[in-house]
Amino acid sequence: PYVLLKLGASEFKPGGASNAFVPGSLVVSLASAALSSKPGCWKQLWEPRTLDMPGSEGTPRFSTLRQVAATANFVVLLELSMVRASIVLLRLSEGGSWTRIMPPSGIEHSLVESGSDAAIASLSVRPVDPLRSDSLWLGRASHTEPPSLHFVDDVGAWAAAGGLLPPAPARGRLPTAQPAS
């Protein structure tokens, strides 16, 4: 078993470490190594990025880790970068290293439904049964469309297929608000 630690507003410098992890990072360790304070047991899985935005000179912009969820074989991160949410999948390999599955390096991935006008949406990720399956519930809402809930049966296969949202069943969408007359 592993321990995931999402850092808050202060840095984390484990005992015996020469460098500290920056605030907002996500770090991981084997539970047994963390409990015995083994030096060097913590590894960084995610770190906030500084974003270079035209016209924002002097105003720092950062990506933030909004949500962390775990399934049987994946760690699912919901990253917020300048009001754009994206999902990053991490998988533990046989050798004990963590591999980034989605998005591929350098490519941003955003959950936009095909045919959707909404560019800004609020996303949520919830595992169905984190100990036995790689199934997820993906929630999506924006100011231009009603909230929807999408079921992803296998997050690994979903990522390999491009990561587009599966269609929400009719019962998975709330009705559109009607203007008062």
mmCIF file of N, CA and C in Angstrom, residues 13-150:
data_model
loop_
_atom_site.group_PDB
_atom_site.id
_atom_site.type_symbol
_atom_site.label_atom_id
_atom_site.label_comp_id
_atom_site.label_asym_id
_atom_site.label_seq_id
_atom_site.Cartn_x
_atom_site.Cartn_y
_atom_site.Cartn_z
ATOM 1 N N LYS A 13 9.534 18.889 3.931
ATOM 2 C CA LYS A 13 10.906 18.403 3.887
ATOM 3 C C LYS A 13 10.995 17.206 4.834
ATOM 4 N N PRO A 14 10.901 15.993 4.260
ATOM 5 C CA PRO A 14 10.957 14.798 5.116
ATOM 6 C C PRO A 14 12.307 14.680 5.801
ATOM 7 N N GLY A 15 12.337 14.015 6.934
ATOM 8 C CA GLY A 15 13.580 13.819 7.675
ATOM 9 C C GLY A 15 14.659 13.183 6.821
ATOM 10 N N GLY A 16 15.839 13.748 6.845
ATOM 11 C CA GLY A 16 16.963 13.219 6.087
ATOM 12 C C GLY A 16 17.014 13.669 4.642
ATOM 13 N N ALA A 17 16.008 14.397 4.166
ATOM 14 C CA ALA A 17 15.991 14.843 2.769
ATOM 15 C C ALA A 17 16.780 16.139 2.625
ATOM 16 N N SER A 18 17.446 16.284 1.487
ATOM 17 C CA SER A 18 18.213 17.503 1.247
ATOM 18 C C SER A 18 17.345 18.590 0.615
ATOM 19 N N ASN A 19 16.324 18.201 -0.140
ATOM 20 C CA ASN A 19 15.442 19.166 -0.789
ATOM 21 C C ASN A 19 14.026 19.037 -0.240
ATOM 22 N N ALA A 20 13.304 20.149 -0.281
ATOM 23 C CA ALA A 20 11.912 20.151 0.155
ATOM 24 C C ALA A 20 11.000 20.106 -1.058
ATOM 25 N N PHE A 21 9.803 19.553 -0.873
ATOM 26 C CA PHE A 21 8.780 19.561 -1.909
ATOM 27 C C PHE A 21 8.018 20.875 -1.804
ATOM 28 N N VAL A 22 7.722 21.493 -2.945
ATOM 29 C CA VAL A 22 7.073 22.808 -2.950
ATOM 30 C C VAL A 22 5.610 22.694 -2.524
ATOM 31 N N PRO A 23 5.062 23.780 -1.961
ATOM 32 C CA PRO A 23 3.646 23.769 -1.575
ATOM 33 C C PRO A 23 2.755 23.450 -2.772
ATOM 34 N N GLY A 24 1.682 22.687 -2.506
ATOM 35 C CA GLY A 24 0.746 22.323 -3.561
ATOM 36 C C GLY A 24 1.101 21.047 -4.295
ATOM 37 N N SER A 25 2.251 20.447 -4.001
ATOM 38 C CA SER A 25 2.683 19.220 -4.679
ATOM 39 C C SER A 25 1.909 18.006 -4.175
ATOM 40 N N LEU A 26 1.981 16.932 -4.955
ATOM 41 C CA LEU A 26 1.460 15.633 -4.539
ATOM 42 C C LEU A 26 2.643 14.694 -4.457
ATOM 43 N N VAL A 27 2.847 14.094 -3.287
ATOM 44 C CA VAL A 27 3.974 13.181 -3.092
ATOM 45 C C VAL A 27 3.445 11.813 -2.666
ATOM 46 N N VAL A 28 4.259 10.776 -2.910
ATOM 47 C CA VAL A 28 3.846 9.406 -2.632
ATOM 48 C C VAL A 28 4.995 8.644 -1.985
ATOM 49 N N SER A 29 4.644 7.672 -1.158
ATOM 50 C CA SER A 29 5.633 6.793 -0.529
ATOM 51 C C SER A 29 4.972 5.455 -0.225
ATOM 52 N N LEU A 30 5.776 4.423 -0.183
ATOM 53 C CA LEU A 30 5.277 3.159 0.351
ATOM 54 C C LEU A 30 4.891 3.407 1.808
ATOM 55 N N ALA A 31 3.770 2.870 2.238
ATOM 56 C CA ALA A 31 3.291 3.117 3.598
ATOM 57 C C ALA A 31 4.315 2.661 4.635
ATOM 58 N N SER A 32 4.904 1.496 4.432
ATOM 59 C CA SER A 32 5.871 0.982 5.415
ATOM 60 C C SER A 32 7.105 1.882 5.513
ATOM 61 N N ALA A 33 7.574 2.402 4.378
ATOM 62 C CA ALA A 33 8.743 3.295 4.382
ATOM 63 C C ALA A 33 8.410 4.627 5.045
ATOM 64 N N ALA A 34 7.218 5.153 4.778
ATOM 65 C CA ALA A 34 6.809 6.433 5.375
ATOM 66 C C ALA A 34 6.668 6.307 6.890
ATOM 67 N N LEU A 35 6.091 5.196 7.344
ATOM 68 C CA LEU A 35 5.903 5.003 8.787
ATOM 69 C C LEU A 35 7.225 4.800 9.522
ATOM 70 N N SER A 36 8.219 4.257 8.836
ATOM 71 C CA SER A 36 9.526 4.061 9.475
ATOM 72 C C SER A 36 10.468 5.228 9.216
ATOM 73 N N SER A 37 9.963 6.298 8.570
ATOM 74 C CA SER A 37 10.745 7.503 8.252
ATOM 75 C C SER A 37 12.010 7.184 7.470
ATOM 76 N N LYS A 38 11.899 6.251 6.534
ATOM 77 C CA LYS A 38 13.037 5.872 5.703
ATOM 78 C C LYS A 38 13.455 7.054 4.826
ATOM 79 N N PRO A 39 14.731 7.461 4.877
ATOM 80 C CA PRO A 39 15.184 8.597 4.053
ATOM 81 C C PRO A 39 14.997 8.307 2.553
ATOM 82 N N GLY A 40 14.541 9.308 1.833
ATOM 83 C CA GLY A 40 14.381 9.182 0.387
ATOM 84 C C GLY A 40 13.172 8.400 -0.059
ATOM 85 N N CYS A 41 12.246 8.100 0.846
ATOM 86 C CA CYS A 41 11.092 7.270 0.469
ATOM 87 C C CYS A 41 10.018 8.061 -0.266
ATOM 88 N N TRP A 42 9.996 9.373 -0.122
ATOM 89 C CA TRP A 42 8.962 10.185 -0.765
ATOM 90 C C TRP A 42 9.368 10.566 -2.175
ATOM 91 N N LYS A 43 8.449 10.407 -3.121
ATOM 92 C CA LYS A 43 8.653 10.781 -4.525
ATOM 93 C C LYS A 43 7.563 11.758 -4.933
ATOM 94 N N GLN A 44 7.908 12.703 -5.777
ATOM 95 C CA GLN A 44 6.931 13.687 -6.241
ATOM 96 C C GLN A 44 6.170 13.157 -7.449
ATOM 97 N N LEU A 45 4.843 13.164 -7.354
ATOM 98 C CA LEU A 45 4.000 12.733 -8.479
ATOM 99 C C LEU A 45 3.531 13.916 -9.316
ATOM 100 N N TRP A 46 3.297 15.055 -8.665
ATOM 101 C CA TRP A 46 2.783 16.227 -9.367
ATOM 102 C C TRP A 46 3.297 17.479 -8.669
ATOM 103 N N GLU A 47 3.615 18.489 -9.470
ATOM 104 C CA GLU A 47 4.092 19.757 -8.934
ATOM 105 C C GLU A 47 3.385 20.899 -9.663
ATOM 106 N N PRO A 48 2.988 21.953 -8.948
ATOM 107 C CA PRO A 48 2.350 23.088 -9.627
ATOM 108 C C PRO A 48 3.297 23.692 -10.661
ATOM 109 N N ARG A 49 2.741 24.050 -11.809
ATOM 110 C CA ARG A 49 3.539 24.676 -12.865
ATOM 111 C C ARG A 49 3.296 26.173 -12.872
ATOM 112 N N THR A 50 4.342 26.934 -13.203
ATOM 113 C CA THR A 50 4.181 28.356 -13.435
ATOM 114 C C THR A 50 3.795 28.521 -14.893
ATOM 115 N N LEU A 51 2.759 29.282 -15.137
ATOM 116 C CA LEU A 51 2.244 29.441 -16.491
ATOM 117 C C LEU A 51 2.676 30.783 -17.060
ATOM 118 N N ASP A 52 3.184 30.773 -18.266
ATOM 119 C CA ASP A 52 3.536 32.006 -18.957
ATOM 120 C C ASP A 52 2.354 32.439 -19.802
ATOM 121 N N MET A 53 1.724 33.512 -19.398
ATOM 122 C CA MET A 53 0.558 34.019 -20.106
ATOM 123 C C MET A 53 0.876 35.391 -20.681
ATOM 124 N N PRO A 54 0.578 35.642 -21.950
ATOM 125 C CA PRO A 54 0.813 36.967 -22.522
ATOM 126 C C PRO A 54 0.035 38.032 -21.752
ATOM 127 N N GLY A 55 0.701 39.124 -21.439
ATOM 128 C CA GLY A 55 0.058 40.225 -20.738
ATOM 129 C C GLY A 55 -0.026 40.057 -19.238
ATOM 130 N N SER A 56 0.542 38.985 -18.697
ATOM 131 C CA SER A 56 0.468 38.773 -17.244
ATOM 132 C C SER A 56 1.819 38.979 -16.574
ATOM 133 N N GLU A 57 2.669 39.753 -17.177
ATOM 134 C CA GLU A 57 3.986 39.998 -16.606
ATOM 135 C C GLU A 57 3.826 40.586 -15.209
ATOM 136 N N GLY A 58 4.578 40.053 -14.264
ATOM 137 C CA GLY A 58 4.529 40.536 -12.889
ATOM 138 C C GLY A 58 3.445 39.888 -12.050
ATOM 139 N N THR A 59 2.516 39.168 -12.676
ATOM 140 C CA THR A 59 1.464 38.480 -11.938
ATOM 141 C C THR A 59 1.660 36.982 -12.117
ATOM 142 N N PRO A 60 2.120 36.285 -11.074
ATOM 143 C CA PRO A 60 2.354 34.849 -11.238
ATOM 144 C C PRO A 60 1.051 34.084 -11.425
ATOM 145 N N ARG A 61 1.067 33.129 -12.325
ATOM 146 C CA ARG A 61 -0.074 32.253 -12.580
ATOM 147 C C ARG A 61 0.412 30.818 -12.400
ATOM 148 N N PHE A 62 -0.367 30.024 -11.691
ATOM 149 C CA PHE A 62 0.041 28.659 -11.399
ATOM 150 C C PHE A 62 -1.075 27.681 -11.717
ATOM 151 N N SER A 63 -0.665 26.453 -11.984
ATOM 152 C CA SER A 63 -1.644 25.374 -12.052
ATOM 153 C C SER A 63 -1.834 24.868 -10.626
ATOM 154 N N THR A 64 -3.001 24.325 -10.340
ATOM 155 C CA THR A 64 -3.269 23.785 -9.009
ATOM 156 C C THR A 64 -3.888 22.405 -9.136
ATOM 157 N N LEU A 65 -3.710 21.624 -8.114
ATOM 158 C CA LEU A 65 -4.282 20.284 -8.061
ATOM 159 C C LEU A 65 -5.606 20.383 -7.310
ATOM 160 N N ARG A 66 -6.682 20.236 -8.043
ATOM 161 C CA ARG A 66 -8.006 20.429 -7.453
ATOM 162 C C ARG A 66 -8.512 19.180 -6.744
ATOM 163 N N GLN A 67 -8.223 18.012 -7.331
ATOM 164 C CA GLN A 67 -8.773 16.780 -6.775
ATOM 165 C C GLN A 67 -7.855 15.608 -7.066
ATOM 166 N N VAL A 68 -7.814 14.661 -6.143
ATOM 167 C CA VAL A 68 -7.049 13.413 -6.299
ATOM 168 C C VAL A 68 -8.002 12.261 -6.013
ATOM 169 N N ALA A 69 -8.041 11.285 -6.908
ATOM 170 C CA ALA A 69 -8.863 10.091 -6.706
ATOM 171 C C ALA A 69 -8.027 8.879 -7.093
ATOM 172 N N ALA A 70 -8.292 7.756 -6.467
ATOM 173 C CA ALA A 70 -7.552 6.529 -6.778
ATOM 174 C C ALA A 70 -8.526 5.430 -7.145
ATOM 175 N N THR A 71 -8.151 4.659 -8.175
ATOM 176 C CA THR A 71 -8.895 3.451 -8.535
ATOM 177 C C THR A 71 -7.976 2.278 -8.213
ATOM 178 N N ALA A 72 -8.348 1.086 -8.618
ATOM 179 C CA ALA A 72 -7.537 -0.091 -8.321
ATOM 180 C C ALA A 72 -6.139 0.006 -8.936
ATOM 181 N N ASN A 73 -6.003 0.611 -10.124
ATOM 182 C CA ASN A 73 -4.712 0.647 -10.815
ATOM 183 C C ASN A 73 -4.217 2.030 -11.207
ATOM 184 N N PHE A 74 -4.985 3.073 -10.935
ATOM 185 C CA PHE A 74 -4.622 4.418 -11.368
ATOM 186 C C PHE A 74 -4.787 5.437 -10.250
ATOM 187 N N VAL A 75 -4.010 6.511 -10.347
ATOM 188 C CA VAL A 75 -4.257 7.711 -9.563
ATOM 189 C C VAL A 75 -4.747 8.742 -10.571
ATOM 190 N N VAL A 76 -5.896 9.334 -10.290
ATOM 191 C CA VAL A 76 -6.529 10.285 -11.199
ATOM 192 C C VAL A 76 -6.418 11.670 -10.584
ATOM 193 N N LEU A 77 -5.783 12.581 -11.325
ATOM 194 C CA LEU A 77 -5.595 13.945 -10.846
ATOM 195 C C LEU A 77 -6.463 14.886 -11.661
ATOM 196 N N LEU A 78 -7.110 15.810 -10.995
ATOM 197 C CA LEU A 78 -7.871 16.863 -11.667
ATOM 198 C C LEU A 78 -7.085 18.155 -11.464
ATOM 199 N N GLU A 79 -6.487 18.637 -12.557
ATOM 200 C CA GLU A 79 -5.623 19.815 -12.522
ATOM 201 C C GLU A 79 -6.385 21.023 -13.048
ATOM 202 N N LEU A 80 -6.241 22.146 -12.355
ATOM 203 C CA LEU A 80 -6.861 23.385 -12.792
ATOM 204 C C LEU A 80 -5.754 24.337 -13.222
ATOM 205 N N SER A 81 -5.846 24.784 -14.464
ATOM 206 C CA SER A 81 -4.824 25.650 -15.038
ATOM 207 C C SER A 81 -5.511 26.800 -15.763
ATOM 208 N N MET A 82 -5.515 27.975 -15.131
ATOM 209 C CA MET A 82 -6.167 29.152 -15.712
ATOM 210 C C MET A 82 -7.619 28.860 -16.090
ATOM 211 N N VAL A 83 -8.404 28.424 -15.147
ATOM 212 C CA VAL A 83 -9.820 28.064 -15.238
ATOM 213 C C VAL A 83 -10.119 26.932 -16.224
ATOM 214 N N ARG A 84 -9.108 26.243 -16.682
ATOM 215 C CA ARG A 84 -9.316 25.089 -17.556
ATOM 216 C C ARG A 84 -8.948 23.827 -16.785
ATOM 217 N N ALA A 85 -9.898 22.932 -16.661
ATOM 218 C CA ALA A 85 -9.666 21.697 -15.924
ATOM 219 C C ALA A 85 -9.185 20.612 -16.875
ATOM 220 N N SER A 86 -8.244 19.822 -16.423
ATOM 221 C CA SER A 86 -7.789 18.681 -17.215
ATOM 222 C C SER A 86 -7.535 17.508 -16.283
ATOM 223 N N ILE A 87 -7.605 16.322 -16.854
ATOM 224 C CA ILE A 87 -7.396 15.098 -16.087
ATOM 225 C C ILE A 87 -6.045 14.501 -16.450
ATOM 226 N N VAL A 88 -5.319 14.081 -15.429
ATOM 227 C CA VAL A 88 -4.038 13.404 -15.615
ATOM 228 C C VAL A 88 -4.154 12.045 -14.937
ATOM 229 N N LEU A 89 -3.794 10.992 -15.661
ATOM 230 C CA LEU A 89 -3.803 9.637 -15.098
ATOM 231 C C LEU A 89 -2.372 9.203 -14.834
ATOM 232 N N LEU A 90 -2.149 8.614 -13.685
ATOM 233 C CA LEU A 90 -0.847 8.057 -13.329
ATOM 234 C C LEU A 90 -1.042 6.587 -12.989
ATOM 235 N N ARG A 91 -0.083 5.771 -13.435
ATOM 236 C CA ARG A 91 -0.169 4.337 -13.166
ATOM 237 C C ARG A 91 1.155 3.850 -12.607
ATOM 238 N N LEU A 92 1.087 2.972 -11.624
ATOM 239 C CA LEU A 92 2.287 2.385 -11.030
ATOM 240 C C LEU A 92 2.749 1.238 -11.914
ATOM 241 N N SER A 93 4.012 1.307 -12.373
ATOM 242 C CA SER A 93 4.544 0.249 -13.240
ATOM 243 C C SER A 93 5.111 -0.888 -12.394
ATOM 244 N N GLU A 94 5.452 -1.979 -13.063
ATOM 245 C CA GLU A 94 6.002 -3.155 -12.384
ATOM 246 C C GLU A 94 7.267 -2.821 -11.591
ATOM 247 N N GLY A 95 8.101 -1.923 -12.123
ATOM 248 C CA GLY A 95 9.359 -1.570 -11.468
ATOM 249 C C GLY A 95 9.211 -0.607 -10.308
ATOM 250 N N GLY A 96 7.977 -0.173 -10.013
ATOM 251 C CA GLY A 96 7.750 0.728 -8.893
ATOM 252 C C GLY A 96 7.803 2.206 -9.251
ATOM 253 N N SER A 97 7.924 2.524 -10.549
ATOM 254 C CA SER A 97 7.913 3.935 -10.941
ATOM 255 C C SER A 97 6.513 4.309 -11.427
ATOM 256 N N TRP A 98 6.212 5.590 -11.370
ATOM 257 C CA TRP A 98 4.903 6.078 -11.776
ATOM 258 C C TRP A 98 4.973 6.588 -13.196
ATOM 259 N N THR A 99 3.999 6.191 -14.031
ATOM 260 C CA THR A 99 3.958 6.570 -15.437
ATOM 261 C C THR A 99 2.749 7.462 -15.681
ATOM 262 N N ARG A 100 2.977 8.560 -16.407
ATOM 263 C CA ARG A 100 1.887 9.467 -16.777
ATOM 264 C C ARG A 100 1.214 8.885 -18.018
ATOM 265 N N ILE A 101 -0.059 8.572 -17.906
ATOM 266 C CA ILE A 101 -0.806 7.949 -18.997
ATOM 267 C C ILE A 101 -1.498 8.996 -19.859
ATOM 268 N N MET A 102 -2.085 10.016 -19.239
ATOM 269 C CA MET A 102 -2.878 10.984 -19.976
ATOM 270 C C MET A 102 -2.804 12.308 -19.252
ATOM 271 N N PRO A 103 -2.646 13.402 -19.864
ATOM 272 C CA PRO A 103 -2.415 13.561 -21.287
ATOM 273 C C PRO A 103 -0.975 13.218 -21.629
ATOM 274 N N PRO A 104 -0.703 12.890 -22.884
ATOM 275 C CA PRO A 104 0.686 12.675 -23.258
ATOM 276 C C PRO A 104 1.481 13.952 -23.003
ATOM 277 N N SER A 105 2.753 13.835 -22.763
ATOM 278 C CA SER A 105 3.600 14.987 -22.446
ATOM 279 C C SER A 105 3.403 16.124 -23.431
ATOM 280 N N GLY A 106 3.185 17.309 -22.897
ATOM 281 C CA GLY A 106 3.081 18.507 -23.717
ATOM 282 C C GLY A 106 1.729 18.746 -24.352
ATOM 283 N N ILE A 107 0.780 17.835 -24.171
ATOM 284 C CA ILE A 107 -0.540 18.018 -24.776
ATOM 285 C C ILE A 107 -1.559 18.205 -23.659
ATOM 286 N N GLU A 108 -2.268 19.309 -23.708
ATOM 287 C CA GLU A 108 -3.314 19.551 -22.715
ATOM 288 C C GLU A 108 -4.550 18.754 -23.109
ATOM 289 N N HIS A 109 -5.240 18.248 -22.145
ATOM 290 C CA HIS A 109 -6.464 17.495 -22.396
ATOM 291 C C HIS A 109 -7.574 18.142 -21.592
ATOM 292 N N SER A 110 -8.647 18.443 -22.244
ATOM 293 C CA SER A 110 -9.776 19.046 -21.556
ATOM 294 C C SER A 110 -11.019 18.220 -21.855
ATOM 295 N N LEU A 111 -11.847 18.062 -20.859
ATOM 296 C CA LEU A 111 -13.064 17.271 -21.051
ATOM 297 C C LEU A 111 -14.150 18.124 -21.676
ATOM 298 N N VAL A 112 -14.189 18.153 -22.983
ATOM 299 C CA VAL A 112 -15.236 18.878 -23.692
ATOM 300 C C VAL A 112 -16.017 17.853 -24.501
ATOM 301 N N GLU A 113 -17.300 17.835 -24.304
ATOM 302 C CA GLU A 113 -18.136 16.884 -25.038
ATOM 303 C C GLU A 113 -18.173 17.261 -26.507
ATOM 304 N N SER A 114 -18.245 16.259 -27.358
ATOM 305 C CA SER A 114 -18.359 16.565 -28.776
ATOM 306 C C SER A 114 -19.656 17.319 -29.021
ATOM 307 N N GLY A 115 -19.565 18.414 -29.776
ATOM 308 C CA GLY A 115 -20.716 19.239 -30.071
ATOM 309 C C GLY A 115 -21.059 20.240 -28.986
ATOM 310 N N SER A 116 -20.243 20.339 -27.944
ATOM 311 C CA SER A 116 -20.533 21.237 -26.834
ATOM 312 C C SER A 116 -19.955 22.620 -27.082
ATOM 313 N N ASP A 117 -20.688 23.640 -26.677
ATOM 314 C CA ASP A 117 -20.221 25.020 -26.799
ATOM 315 C C ASP A 117 -19.435 25.452 -25.574
ATOM 316 N N ALA A 118 -19.566 24.740 -24.476
ATOM 317 C CA ALA A 118 -18.957 25.175 -23.223
ATOM 318 C C ALA A 118 -17.447 24.963 -23.231
ATOM 319 N N ALA A 119 -16.712 26.027 -23.077
ATOM 320 C CA ALA A 119 -15.263 25.926 -23.014
ATOM 321 C C ALA A 119 -14.803 25.860 -21.568
ATOM 322 N N ILE A 120 -15.579 26.412 -20.650
ATOM 323 C CA ILE A 120 -15.224 26.402 -19.239
ATOM 324 C C ILE A 120 -16.255 25.558 -18.512
ATOM 325 N N ALA A 121 -15.786 24.554 -17.820
ATOM 326 C CA ALA A 121 -16.700 23.673 -17.105
ATOM 327 C C ALA A 121 -16.075 23.273 -15.779
ATOM 328 N N SER A 122 -16.919 22.991 -14.824
ATOM 329 C CA SER A 122 -16.485 22.470 -13.546
ATOM 330 C C SER A 122 -16.524 20.948 -13.652
ATOM 331 N N LEU A 123 -15.432 20.305 -13.281
ATOM 332 C CA LEU A 123 -15.348 18.846 -13.386
ATOM 333 C C LEU A 123 -15.190 18.233 -12.011
ATOM 334 N N SER A 124 -15.640 16.998 -11.864
ATOM 335 C CA SER A 124 -15.397 16.225 -10.655
ATOM 336 C C SER A 124 -15.148 14.776 -11.048
ATOM 337 N N VAL A 125 -14.359 14.092 -10.240
ATOM 338 C CA VAL A 125 -13.996 12.703 -10.502
ATOM 339 C C VAL A 125 -14.218 11.903 -9.225
ATOM 340 N N ARG A 126 -14.941 10.806 -9.332
ATOM 341 C CA ARG A 126 -15.172 9.937 -8.180
ATOM 342 C C ARG A 126 -15.007 8.483 -8.605
ATOM 343 N N PRO A 127 -14.160 7.727 -7.891
ATOM 344 C CA PRO A 127 -14.051 6.295 -8.211
ATOM 345 C C PRO A 127 -15.317 5.558 -7.765
ATOM 346 N N VAL A 128 -15.670 4.519 -8.501
ATOM 347 C CA VAL A 128 -16.849 3.730 -8.161
ATOM 348 C C VAL A 128 -16.508 2.762 -7.030
ATOM 349 N N ASP A 129 -15.495 1.953 -7.203
ATOM 350 C CA ASP A 129 -15.030 1.005 -6.185
ATOM 351 C C ASP A 129 -13.506 1.003 -6.236
ATOM 352 N N PRO A 130 -12.854 1.898 -5.490
ATOM 353 C CA PRO A 130 -11.415 2.102 -5.650
ATOM 354 C C PRO A 130 -10.535 0.886 -5.346
ATOM 355 N N LEU A 131 -11.024 -0.069 -4.615
ATOM 356 C CA LEU A 131 -10.203 -1.238 -4.288
ATOM 357 C C LEU A 131 -10.297 -2.344 -5.326
ATOM 358 N N ARG A 132 -11.403 -2.380 -6.106
ATOM 359 C CA ARG A 132 -11.604 -3.501 -7.021
ATOM 360 C C ARG A 132 -11.763 -3.147 -8.487
ATOM 361 N N SER A 133 -11.916 -1.875 -8.830
ATOM 362 C CA SER A 133 -12.156 -1.562 -10.241
ATOM 363 C C SER A 133 -11.489 -0.260 -10.646
ATOM 364 N N ASP A 134 -11.448 -0.034 -11.951
ATOM 365 C CA ASP A 134 -10.939 1.211 -12.515
ATOM 366 C C ASP A 134 -12.078 2.048 -13.083
ATOM 367 N N SER A 135 -13.266 1.880 -12.532
ATOM 368 C CA SER A 135 -14.438 2.633 -12.987
ATOM 369 C C SER A 135 -14.511 3.983 -12.287
ATOM 370 N N LEU A 136 -15.005 4.988 -13.020
ATOM 371 C CA LEU A 136 -15.118 6.352 -12.495
ATOM 372 C C LEU A 136 -16.470 6.953 -12.824
ATOM 373 N N TRP A 137 -16.880 7.891 -11.978
ATOM 374 C CA TRP A 137 -17.956 8.811 -12.302
ATOM 375 C C TRP A 137 -17.299 10.143 -12.612
ATOM 376 N N LEU A 138 -17.600 10.716 -13.778
ATOM 377 C CA LEU A 138 -17.100 12.033 -14.151
ATOM 378 C C LEU A 138 -18.279 12.992 -14.170
ATOM 379 N N GLY A 139 -18.196 14.019 -13.356
ATOM 380 C CA GLY A 139 -19.246 15.032 -13.322
ATOM 381 C C GLY A 139 -18.787 16.261 -14.086
ATOM 382 N N ARG A 140 -19.719 16.905 -14.763
ATOM 383 C CA ARG A 140 -19.386 18.090 -15.546
ATOM 384 C C ARG A 140 -20.553 19.067 -15.480
ATOM 385 N N ALA A 141 -20.222 20.345 -15.249
ATOM 386 C CA ALA A 141 -21.250 21.383 -15.224
ATOM 387 C C ALA A 141 -20.635 22.684 -15.724
ATOM 388 N N SER A 142 -21.441 23.483 -16.384
ATOM 389 C CA SER A 142 -20.981 24.797 -16.820
ATOM 390 C C SER A 142 -22.162 25.752 -16.772
ATOM 391 N N HIS A 143 -21.889 27.017 -16.991
ATOM 392 C CA HIS A 143 -22.962 28.003 -16.944
ATOM 393 C C HIS A 143 -23.818 27.986 -18.213
ATOM 394 N N THR A 144 -23.411 27.244 -19.230
ATOM 395 C CA THR A 144 -24.182 27.220 -20.480
ATOM 396 C C THR A 144 -24.919 25.914 -20.727
ATOM 397 N N GLU A 145 -24.753 24.937 -19.826
ATOM 398 C CA GLU A 145 -25.447 23.664 -20.016
ATOM 399 C C GLU A 145 -25.731 23.033 -18.666
ATOM 400 N N PRO A 146 -26.719 22.137 -18.598
ATOM 401 C CA PRO A 146 -27.054 21.515 -17.316
ATOM 402 C C PRO A 146 -25.957 20.542 -16.872
ATOM 403 N N PRO A 147 -25.865 20.285 -15.570
ATOM 404 C CA PRO A 147 -24.877 19.321 -15.074
ATOM 405 C C PRO A 147 -25.121 17.934 -15.655
ATOM 406 N N SER A 148 -24.048 17.183 -15.846
ATOM 407 C CA SER A 148 -24.179 15.813 -16.338
ATOM 408 C C SER A 148 -23.231 14.904 -15.559
ATOM 409 N N LEU A 149 -23.589 13.654 -15.495
ATOM 410 C CA LEU A 149 -22.800 12.647 -14.808
ATOM 411 C C LEU A 149 -22.511 11.537 -15.811
ATOM 412 N N HIS A 150 -21.226 11.191 -15.986
ATOM 413 C CA HIS A 150 -20.811 10.214 -16.986
ATOM 414 C C HIS A 150 -20.127 9.041 -16.291
#
